[in-house]
Short mmCIF file of C-alpha atoms in Angstrom, two decimals:
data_model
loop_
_atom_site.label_atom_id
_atom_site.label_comp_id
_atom_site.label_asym_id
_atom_site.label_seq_id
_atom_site.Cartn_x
_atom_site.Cartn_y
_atom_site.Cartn_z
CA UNK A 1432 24.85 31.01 40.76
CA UNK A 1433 26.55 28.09 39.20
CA UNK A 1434 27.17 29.18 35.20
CA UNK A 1435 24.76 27.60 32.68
CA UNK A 1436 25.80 24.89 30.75
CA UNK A 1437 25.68 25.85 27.05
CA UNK A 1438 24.94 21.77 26.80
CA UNK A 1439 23.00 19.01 28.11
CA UNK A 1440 22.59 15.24 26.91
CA UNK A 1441 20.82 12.37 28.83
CA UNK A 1442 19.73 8.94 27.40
CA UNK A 1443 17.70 6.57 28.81
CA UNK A 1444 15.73 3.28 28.18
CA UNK A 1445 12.37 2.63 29.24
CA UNK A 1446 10.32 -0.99 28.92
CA UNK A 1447 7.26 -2.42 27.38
CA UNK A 1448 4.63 -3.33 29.51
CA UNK A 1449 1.72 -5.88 29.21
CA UNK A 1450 -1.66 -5.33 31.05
CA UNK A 1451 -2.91 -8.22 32.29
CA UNK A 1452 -6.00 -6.18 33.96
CA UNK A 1453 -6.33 -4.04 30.76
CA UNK A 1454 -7.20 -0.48 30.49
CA UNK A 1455 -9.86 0.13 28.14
CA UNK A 1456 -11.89 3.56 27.91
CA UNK A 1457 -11.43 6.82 29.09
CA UNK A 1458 -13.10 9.65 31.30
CA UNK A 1459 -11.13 12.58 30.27
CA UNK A 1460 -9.69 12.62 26.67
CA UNK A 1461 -7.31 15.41 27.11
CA UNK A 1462 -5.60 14.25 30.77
CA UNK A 1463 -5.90 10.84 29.76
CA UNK A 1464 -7.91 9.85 32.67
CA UNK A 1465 -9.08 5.81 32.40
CA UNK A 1466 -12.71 4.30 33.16
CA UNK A 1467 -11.26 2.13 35.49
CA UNK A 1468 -7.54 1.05 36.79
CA UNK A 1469 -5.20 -1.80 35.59
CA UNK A 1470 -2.50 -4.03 35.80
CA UNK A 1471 0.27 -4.56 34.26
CA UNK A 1472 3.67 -6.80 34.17
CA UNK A 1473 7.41 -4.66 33.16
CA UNK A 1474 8.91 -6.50 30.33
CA UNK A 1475 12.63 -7.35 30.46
CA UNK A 1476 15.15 -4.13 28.63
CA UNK A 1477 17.04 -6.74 27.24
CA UNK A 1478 14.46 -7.95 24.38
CA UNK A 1479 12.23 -5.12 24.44
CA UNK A 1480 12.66 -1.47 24.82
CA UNK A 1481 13.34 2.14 23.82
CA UNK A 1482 15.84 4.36 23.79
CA UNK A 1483 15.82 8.21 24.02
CA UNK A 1484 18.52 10.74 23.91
CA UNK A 1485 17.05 14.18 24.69
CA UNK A 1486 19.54 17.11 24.32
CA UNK A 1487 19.42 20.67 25.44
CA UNK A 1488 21.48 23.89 24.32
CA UNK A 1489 21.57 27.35 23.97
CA UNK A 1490 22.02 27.49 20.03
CA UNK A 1491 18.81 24.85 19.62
CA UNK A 1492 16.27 27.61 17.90
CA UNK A 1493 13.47 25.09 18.14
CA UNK A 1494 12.59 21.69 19.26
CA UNK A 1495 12.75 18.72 17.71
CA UNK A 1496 12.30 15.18 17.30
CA UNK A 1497 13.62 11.65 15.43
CA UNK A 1498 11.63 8.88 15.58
CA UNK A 1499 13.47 5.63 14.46
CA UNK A 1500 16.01 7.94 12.45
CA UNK A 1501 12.97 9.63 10.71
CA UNK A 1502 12.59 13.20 11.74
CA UNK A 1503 8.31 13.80 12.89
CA UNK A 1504 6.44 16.42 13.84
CA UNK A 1505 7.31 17.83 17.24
CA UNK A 1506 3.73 19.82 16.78
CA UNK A 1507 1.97 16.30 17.51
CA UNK A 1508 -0.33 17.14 20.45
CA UNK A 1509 0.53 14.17 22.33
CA UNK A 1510 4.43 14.85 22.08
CA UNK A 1511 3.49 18.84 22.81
CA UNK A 1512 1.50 17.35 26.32
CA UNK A 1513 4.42 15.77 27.93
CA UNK A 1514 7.02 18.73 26.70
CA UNK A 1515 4.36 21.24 28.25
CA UNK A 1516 4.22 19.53 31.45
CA UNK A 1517 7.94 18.87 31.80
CA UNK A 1518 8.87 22.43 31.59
CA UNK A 1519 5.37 23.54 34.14
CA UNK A 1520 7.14 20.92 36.89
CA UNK A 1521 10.86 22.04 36.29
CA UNK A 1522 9.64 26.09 36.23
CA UNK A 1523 7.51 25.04 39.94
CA UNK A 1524 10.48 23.19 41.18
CA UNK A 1525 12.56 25.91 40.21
CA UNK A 1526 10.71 29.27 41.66
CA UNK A 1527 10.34 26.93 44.85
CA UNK A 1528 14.08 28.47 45.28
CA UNK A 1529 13.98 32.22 43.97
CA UNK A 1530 11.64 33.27 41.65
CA UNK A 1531 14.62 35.45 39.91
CA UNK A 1532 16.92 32.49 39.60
CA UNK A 1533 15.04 30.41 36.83
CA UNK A 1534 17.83 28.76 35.09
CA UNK A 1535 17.98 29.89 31.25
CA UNK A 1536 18.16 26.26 30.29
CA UNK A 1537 14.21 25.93 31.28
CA UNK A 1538 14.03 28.65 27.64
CA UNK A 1539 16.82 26.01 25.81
CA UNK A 1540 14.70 24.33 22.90
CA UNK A 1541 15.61 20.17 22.97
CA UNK A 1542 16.12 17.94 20.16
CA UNK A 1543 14.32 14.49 21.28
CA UNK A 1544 15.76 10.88 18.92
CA UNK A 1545 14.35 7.70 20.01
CA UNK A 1546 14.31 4.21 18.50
CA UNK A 1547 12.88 1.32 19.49
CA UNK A 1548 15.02 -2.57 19.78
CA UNK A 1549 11.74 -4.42 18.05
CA UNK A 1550 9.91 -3.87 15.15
CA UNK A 1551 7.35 -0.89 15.68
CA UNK A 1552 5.41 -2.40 12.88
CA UNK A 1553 5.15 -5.78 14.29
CA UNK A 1554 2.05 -4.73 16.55
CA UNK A 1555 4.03 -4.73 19.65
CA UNK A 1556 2.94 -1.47 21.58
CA UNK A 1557 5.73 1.12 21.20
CA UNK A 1558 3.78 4.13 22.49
CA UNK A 1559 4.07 3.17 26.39
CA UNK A 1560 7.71 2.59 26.37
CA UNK A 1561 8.38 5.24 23.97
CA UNK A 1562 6.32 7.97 25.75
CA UNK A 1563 7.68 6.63 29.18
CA UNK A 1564 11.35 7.06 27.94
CA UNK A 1565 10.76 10.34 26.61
CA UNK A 1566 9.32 11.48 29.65
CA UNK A 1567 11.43 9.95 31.79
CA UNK A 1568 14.54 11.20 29.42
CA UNK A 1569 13.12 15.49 29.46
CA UNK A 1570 12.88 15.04 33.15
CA UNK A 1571 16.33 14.05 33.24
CA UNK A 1572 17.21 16.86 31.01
CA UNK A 1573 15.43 19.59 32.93
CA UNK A 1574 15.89 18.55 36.32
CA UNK A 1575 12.07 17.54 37.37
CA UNK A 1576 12.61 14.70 40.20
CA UNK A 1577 8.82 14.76 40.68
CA UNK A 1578 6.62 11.98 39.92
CA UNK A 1579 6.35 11.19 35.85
CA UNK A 1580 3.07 9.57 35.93
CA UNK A 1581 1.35 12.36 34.39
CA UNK A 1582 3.47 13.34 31.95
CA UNK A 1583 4.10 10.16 30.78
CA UNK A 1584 0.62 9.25 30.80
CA UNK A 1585 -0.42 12.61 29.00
CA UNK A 1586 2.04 10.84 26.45
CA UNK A 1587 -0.07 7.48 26.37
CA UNK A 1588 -2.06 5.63 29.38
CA UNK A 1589 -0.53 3.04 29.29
CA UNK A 1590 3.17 4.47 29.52
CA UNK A 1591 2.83 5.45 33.13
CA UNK A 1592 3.28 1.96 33.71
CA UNK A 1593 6.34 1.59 32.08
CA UNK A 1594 7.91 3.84 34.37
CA UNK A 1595 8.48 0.92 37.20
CA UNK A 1596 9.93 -2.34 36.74
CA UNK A 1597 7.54 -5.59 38.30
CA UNK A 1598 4.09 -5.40 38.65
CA UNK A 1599 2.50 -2.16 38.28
CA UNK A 1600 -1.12 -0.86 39.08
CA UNK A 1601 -2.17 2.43 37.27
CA UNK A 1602 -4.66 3.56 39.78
CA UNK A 1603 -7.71 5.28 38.42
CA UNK A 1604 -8.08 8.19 40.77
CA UNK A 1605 -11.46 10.51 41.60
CA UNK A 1606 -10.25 13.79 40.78
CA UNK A 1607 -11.33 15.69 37.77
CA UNK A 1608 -7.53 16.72 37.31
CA UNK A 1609 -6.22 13.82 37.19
CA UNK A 1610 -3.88 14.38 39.94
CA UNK A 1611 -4.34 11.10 41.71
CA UNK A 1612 -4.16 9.09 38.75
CA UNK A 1613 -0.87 7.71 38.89
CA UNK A 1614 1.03 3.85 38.40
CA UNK A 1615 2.65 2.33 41.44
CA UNK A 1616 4.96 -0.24 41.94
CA UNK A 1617 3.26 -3.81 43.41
CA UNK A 1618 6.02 -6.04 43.51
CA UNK A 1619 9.77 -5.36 42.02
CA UNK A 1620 11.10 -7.60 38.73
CA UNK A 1621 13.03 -9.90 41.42
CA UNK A 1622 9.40 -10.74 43.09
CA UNK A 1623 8.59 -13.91 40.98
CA UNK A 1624 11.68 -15.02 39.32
CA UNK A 1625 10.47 -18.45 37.63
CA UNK A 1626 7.54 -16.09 35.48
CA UNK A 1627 8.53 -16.11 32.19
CA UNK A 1628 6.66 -14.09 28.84
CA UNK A 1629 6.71 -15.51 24.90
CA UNK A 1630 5.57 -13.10 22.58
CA UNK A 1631 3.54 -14.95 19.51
CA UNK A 1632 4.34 -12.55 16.77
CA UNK A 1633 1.14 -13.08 14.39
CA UNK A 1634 1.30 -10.38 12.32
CA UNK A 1635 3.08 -7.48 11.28
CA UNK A 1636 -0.05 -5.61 9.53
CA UNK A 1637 -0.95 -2.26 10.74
CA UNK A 1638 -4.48 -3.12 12.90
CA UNK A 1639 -7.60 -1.67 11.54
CA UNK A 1640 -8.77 0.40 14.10
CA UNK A 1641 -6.61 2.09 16.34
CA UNK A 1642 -6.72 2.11 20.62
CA UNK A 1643 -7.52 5.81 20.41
CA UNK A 1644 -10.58 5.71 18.30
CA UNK A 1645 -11.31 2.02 19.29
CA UNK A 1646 -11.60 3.01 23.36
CA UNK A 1647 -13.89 6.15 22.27
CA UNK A 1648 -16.35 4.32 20.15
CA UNK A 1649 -16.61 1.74 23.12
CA UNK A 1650 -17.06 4.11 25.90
CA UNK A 1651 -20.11 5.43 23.95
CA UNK A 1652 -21.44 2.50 22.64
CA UNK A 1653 -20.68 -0.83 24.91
CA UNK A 1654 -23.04 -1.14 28.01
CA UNK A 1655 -20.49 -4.14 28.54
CA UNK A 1656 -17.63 -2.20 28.66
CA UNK A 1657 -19.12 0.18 31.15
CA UNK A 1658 -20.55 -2.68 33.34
CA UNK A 1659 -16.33 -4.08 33.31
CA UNK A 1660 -15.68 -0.86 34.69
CA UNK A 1661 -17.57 0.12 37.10
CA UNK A 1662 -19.22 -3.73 38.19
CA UNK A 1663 -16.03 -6.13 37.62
CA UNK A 1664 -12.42 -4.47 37.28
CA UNK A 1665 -12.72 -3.43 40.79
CA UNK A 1666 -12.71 -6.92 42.63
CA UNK A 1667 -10.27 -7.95 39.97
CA UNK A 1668 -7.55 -5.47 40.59
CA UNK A 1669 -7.77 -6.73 44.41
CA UNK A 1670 -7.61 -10.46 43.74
CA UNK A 1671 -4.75 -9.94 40.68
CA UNK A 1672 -2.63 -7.72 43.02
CA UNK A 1673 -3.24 -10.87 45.83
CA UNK A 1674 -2.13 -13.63 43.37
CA UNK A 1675 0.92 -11.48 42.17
CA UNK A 1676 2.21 -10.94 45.91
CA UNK A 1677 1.33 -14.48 46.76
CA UNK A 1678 3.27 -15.85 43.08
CA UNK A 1679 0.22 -18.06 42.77
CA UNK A 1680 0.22 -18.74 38.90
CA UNK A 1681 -3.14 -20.96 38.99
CA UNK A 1682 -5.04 -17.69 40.14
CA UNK A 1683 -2.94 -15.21 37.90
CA UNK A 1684 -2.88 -17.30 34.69
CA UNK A 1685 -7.08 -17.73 34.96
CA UNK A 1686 -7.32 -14.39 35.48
CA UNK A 1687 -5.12 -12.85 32.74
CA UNK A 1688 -6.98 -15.04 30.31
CA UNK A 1689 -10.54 -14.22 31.62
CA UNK A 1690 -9.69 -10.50 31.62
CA UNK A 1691 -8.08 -10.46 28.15
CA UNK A 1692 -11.43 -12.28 27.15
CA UNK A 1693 -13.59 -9.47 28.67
CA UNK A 1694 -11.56 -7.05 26.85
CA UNK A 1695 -11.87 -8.46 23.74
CA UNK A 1696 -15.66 -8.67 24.67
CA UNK A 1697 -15.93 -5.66 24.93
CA UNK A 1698 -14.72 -4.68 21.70
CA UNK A 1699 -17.46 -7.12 19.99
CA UNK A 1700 -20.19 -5.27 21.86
CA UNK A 1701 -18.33 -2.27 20.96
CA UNK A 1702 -21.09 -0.53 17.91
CA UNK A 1703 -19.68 -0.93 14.93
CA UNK A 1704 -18.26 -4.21 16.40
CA UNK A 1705 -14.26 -3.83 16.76
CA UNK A 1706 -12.30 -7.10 16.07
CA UNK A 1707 -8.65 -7.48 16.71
CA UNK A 1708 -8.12 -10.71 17.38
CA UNK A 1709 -7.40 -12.86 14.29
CA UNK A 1710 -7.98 -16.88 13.15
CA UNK A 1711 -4.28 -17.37 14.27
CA UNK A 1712 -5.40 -15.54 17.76
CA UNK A 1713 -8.23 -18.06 18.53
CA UNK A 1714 -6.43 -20.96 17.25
CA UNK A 1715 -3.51 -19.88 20.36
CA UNK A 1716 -6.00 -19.39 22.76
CA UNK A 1717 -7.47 -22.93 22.07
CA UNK A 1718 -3.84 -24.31 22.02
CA UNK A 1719 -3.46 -22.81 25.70
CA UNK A 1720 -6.93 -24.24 26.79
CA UNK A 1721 -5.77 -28.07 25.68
CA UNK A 1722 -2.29 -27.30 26.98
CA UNK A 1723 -3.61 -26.91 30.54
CA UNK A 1724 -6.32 -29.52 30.36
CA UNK A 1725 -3.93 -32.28 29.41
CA UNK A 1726 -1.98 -31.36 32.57
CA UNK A 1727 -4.89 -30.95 34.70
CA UNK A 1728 -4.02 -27.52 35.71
CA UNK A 1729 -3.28 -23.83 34.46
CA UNK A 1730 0.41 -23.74 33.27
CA UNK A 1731 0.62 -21.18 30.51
CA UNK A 1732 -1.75 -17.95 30.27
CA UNK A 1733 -2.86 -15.58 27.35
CA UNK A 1734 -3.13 -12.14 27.28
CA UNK A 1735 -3.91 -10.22 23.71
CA UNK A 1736 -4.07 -6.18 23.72
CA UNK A 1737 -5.34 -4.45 20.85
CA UNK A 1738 -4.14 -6.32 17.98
CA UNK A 1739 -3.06 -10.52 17.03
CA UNK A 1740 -0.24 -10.97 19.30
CA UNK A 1741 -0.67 -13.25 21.99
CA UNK A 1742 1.22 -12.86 24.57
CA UNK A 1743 2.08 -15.79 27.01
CA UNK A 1744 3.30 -16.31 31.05
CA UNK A 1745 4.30 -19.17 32.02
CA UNK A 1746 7.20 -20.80 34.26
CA UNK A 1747 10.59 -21.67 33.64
CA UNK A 1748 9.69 -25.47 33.49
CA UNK A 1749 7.16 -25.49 31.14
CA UNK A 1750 8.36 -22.43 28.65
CA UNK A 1751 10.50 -25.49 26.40
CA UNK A 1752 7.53 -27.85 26.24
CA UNK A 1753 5.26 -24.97 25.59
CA UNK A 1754 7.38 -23.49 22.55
CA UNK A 1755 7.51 -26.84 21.21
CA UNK A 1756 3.76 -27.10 21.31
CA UNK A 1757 3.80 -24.14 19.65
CA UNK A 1758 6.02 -24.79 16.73
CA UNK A 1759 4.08 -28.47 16.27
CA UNK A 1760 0.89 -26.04 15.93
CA UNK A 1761 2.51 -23.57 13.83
CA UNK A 1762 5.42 -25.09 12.15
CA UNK A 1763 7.87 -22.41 11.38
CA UNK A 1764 8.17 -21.68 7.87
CA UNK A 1765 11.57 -21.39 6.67
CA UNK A 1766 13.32 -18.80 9.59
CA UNK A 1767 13.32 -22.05 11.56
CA UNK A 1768 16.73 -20.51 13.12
CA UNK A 1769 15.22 -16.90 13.58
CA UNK A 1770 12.25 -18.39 14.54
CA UNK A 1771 12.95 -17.49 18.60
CA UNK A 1772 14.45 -14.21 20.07
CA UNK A 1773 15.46 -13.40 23.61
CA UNK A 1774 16.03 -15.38 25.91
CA UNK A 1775 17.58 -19.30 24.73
CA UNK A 1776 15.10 -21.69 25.41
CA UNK A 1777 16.62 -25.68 24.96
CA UNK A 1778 14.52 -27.64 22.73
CA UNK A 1779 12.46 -30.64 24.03
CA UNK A 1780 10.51 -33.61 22.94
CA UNK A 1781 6.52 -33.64 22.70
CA UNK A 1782 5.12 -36.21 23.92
CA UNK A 1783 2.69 -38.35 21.55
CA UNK A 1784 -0.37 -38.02 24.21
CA UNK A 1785 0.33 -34.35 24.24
CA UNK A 1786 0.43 -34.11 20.43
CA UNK A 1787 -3.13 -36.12 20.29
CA UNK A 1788 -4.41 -33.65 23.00
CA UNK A 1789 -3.47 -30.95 20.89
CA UNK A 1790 -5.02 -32.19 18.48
CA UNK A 1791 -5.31 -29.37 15.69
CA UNK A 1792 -4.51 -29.57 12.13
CA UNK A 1793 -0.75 -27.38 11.94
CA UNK A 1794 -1.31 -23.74 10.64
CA UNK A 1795 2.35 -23.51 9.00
CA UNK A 1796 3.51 -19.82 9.35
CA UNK A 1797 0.67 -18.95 11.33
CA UNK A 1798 3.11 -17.40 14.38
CA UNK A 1799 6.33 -15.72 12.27
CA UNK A 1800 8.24 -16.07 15.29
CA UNK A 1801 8.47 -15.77 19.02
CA UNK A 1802 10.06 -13.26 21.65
CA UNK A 1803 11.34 -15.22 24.66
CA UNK A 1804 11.53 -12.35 27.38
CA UNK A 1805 10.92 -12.25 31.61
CA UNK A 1806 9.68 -9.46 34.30
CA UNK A 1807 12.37 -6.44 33.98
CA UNK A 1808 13.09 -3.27 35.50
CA UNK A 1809 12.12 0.20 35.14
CA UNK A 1810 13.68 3.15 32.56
CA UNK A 1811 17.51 3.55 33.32
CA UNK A 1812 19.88 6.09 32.63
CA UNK A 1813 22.75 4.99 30.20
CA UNK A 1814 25.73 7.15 31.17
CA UNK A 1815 28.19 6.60 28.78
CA UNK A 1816 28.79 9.34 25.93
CA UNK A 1817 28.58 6.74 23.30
CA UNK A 1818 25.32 5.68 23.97
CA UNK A 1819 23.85 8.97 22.78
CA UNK A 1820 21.30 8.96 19.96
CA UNK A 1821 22.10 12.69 19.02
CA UNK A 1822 25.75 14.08 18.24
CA UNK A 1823 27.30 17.48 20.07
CA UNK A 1824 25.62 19.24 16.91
CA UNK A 1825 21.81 18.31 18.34
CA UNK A 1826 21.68 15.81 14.90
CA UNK A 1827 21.18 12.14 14.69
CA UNK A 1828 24.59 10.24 14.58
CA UNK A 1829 25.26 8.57 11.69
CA UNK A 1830 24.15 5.04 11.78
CA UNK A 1831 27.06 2.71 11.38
#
């Protein structure tokens, strides 16, 4: 047998994904098991994602983890899910060999960093990329070439979708183990190359109530939420997988904005009622509505998860004239430069008919700025040494 390594680092990255049929409620607390399947679109790396380093060794005497350069608790139940189920695959994949031939590095403890290339705090979902990375990252680390989907989504739901680039569908699944509850790929990032995703920043306040306790108090109080589930997400998964494969944005856009209004439903019927959409929120989603209407058709779409944000798809041609809608709306209030992130977007004229179909009084600093971003791939593997998060000695590097 091949001598153990005293030693082993991997990092990786892993996206942010956006539902677009959202994922609302569970049936099994513990597996994370949903109330009904989703949809959801892979953000581009390159403006949003984590990074993980997870490192084994012989002289680790416990695990570990850094969170944004802050050590937390590796005790959190979540974190001790995916660990647990890492090392049950790698031990099974293992004894599939020779039950006496366990490597010693499935007993090495691991020291876990991650960080995260966006603001945590700005409401942008950090627990599906984070948990997919980290999954995706120990199953590097141990060996496991298995399918993540569970361990990632004992992590968070939504991270199972994060491991594949494109379109994803987390698939519900029958059994009580939650063994056929899993993402797949739809179509890959290169499917629909003119989409394109703006992220309205609204707010950087922590939200109220959280998804967690927000999904329980609806699955035992909204009669809405359970008719969604059981009497509408069905035929919408079918006709948003169709519009995706056929790039028809008229049928996609509609739906993303009807479903994100469902959701958000939901969460009204929801006893106490649960609000996360703000006045800024509503004031986008009417911008979007007078948008399309003074073109005559659907060319930009909304989608808000739990919390302010709005996120937008639209096409290549119309992402200029849109941001400039948005900044007459919302005039910038002094970051006018750091006003938009990602990808460059050239400025352009609004046109005075546009303006007077707009026609809303400008909120100024109502959007604190926007994330220009497309459809990416899934988690990679970064293979250069420097790109490590942790140093030979298991410990953060220093930060430059």
């Amino acid at each position: 047998m091949a001598s153990e390594k005293p030693y082993l680092a991997v990092t990786c990255t892993a996206p942010v994904n956006i539902a677009v049929i959202k994922y609302w409620g569970k049936r099994d607390e513990e597996l994370i098991l949903p109330i009904n399947s989703s949809l959801s679109v892979t953000l581009h790396q390159d403006q949003l994602k984590t990074t993980t380093t997870a490192v084994i060794s012989k002289d680790f005497t416990e695990d570990r983890i850094w969170l944004n350069g802050r050590e937390e608790d590796i005790g959190q139940p979540r974190i001790q899910a995916c660990l647990r189920e890492i090392r049950r695959l790698a031990r099974k994949r293992r004894s599939g060999d020779e039950e006496d031939q366990l490597p010693l590095s499935l007993n090495y403890k691991v020291h876990v960093a991650s960080v995260n290339n966006f603001p945590t705090a700005a409401g942008l979902a950090s627990s599906a990329s984070g948990y997919a990375c980290l999954a995706y990252a120990l199953a590097r680390v141990y060996g496991v070439e298995s399918d993540l989907s569970e361990v990632a989504r004992r992590g968070s739901g939504s991270a199972c979708r994060s491991l594949y680039g494109g379109f994803v569908e987390w698939q519900m699944g029958e059994q009580a183990d939650g063994k056929d509850s899993i993402a797949r790929q739809v179509a890959p990032e290169s499917h629909w190359p003119e989409l394109r995703v703006l992220i309205l920043v609204v707010s950087a306040e922590k939200k109220l109530t959280g998804s967690t306790v927000g999904m329980q108090t609806s699955v035992k109080t909204s009669p809405l939420l359970k008719f969604r589930a059981e009497a509408v997400v069905p035929a919408r998964m079918a006709e948003m997988i169709r519009y995706v494969k056929e790039r028809n944005f008229q049928g996609f856009g509609q739906l993303t904005m009807k479903d994100s209004n469902q959701f958000h439903a939901t969460c009204l019927d929801t006893f106490p009622p649960i609000s996360y959409l703000n006045d800024t929120s509503r004031r986008i989603i009417h911008l979007v509505h007078r948008f399309n209407a003074h073109h005559g058709q659907t060319k930009v779409a909304y989608t808000f998860d739990a919390g302010p944000n709005a996120v937008i798809f639209t096409r290549d041609n119309t992402v200029a004239e849109f941001v400039a809608a948005v900044r007459h709306s919302f005039p910038p209030e002094s970051n006018g430069d750091k006003f938009l992130k990602g990808l460059p977007v050239k400025p352009a004229p609004l046109s005075d008919e546009l303006k007077a179909a707009l026609g809303m009084d400008p909120t100024p600093g109502g959007i604190k700025y926007i994330i220009a971003t497309q459809v990416g791939p899934g988690p990679q593997v970064l293979d250069h040494p420097h790109a490590h998060l942790l140093g030979p000695d298991g410990l953060p590097k220093p930060t430059v």
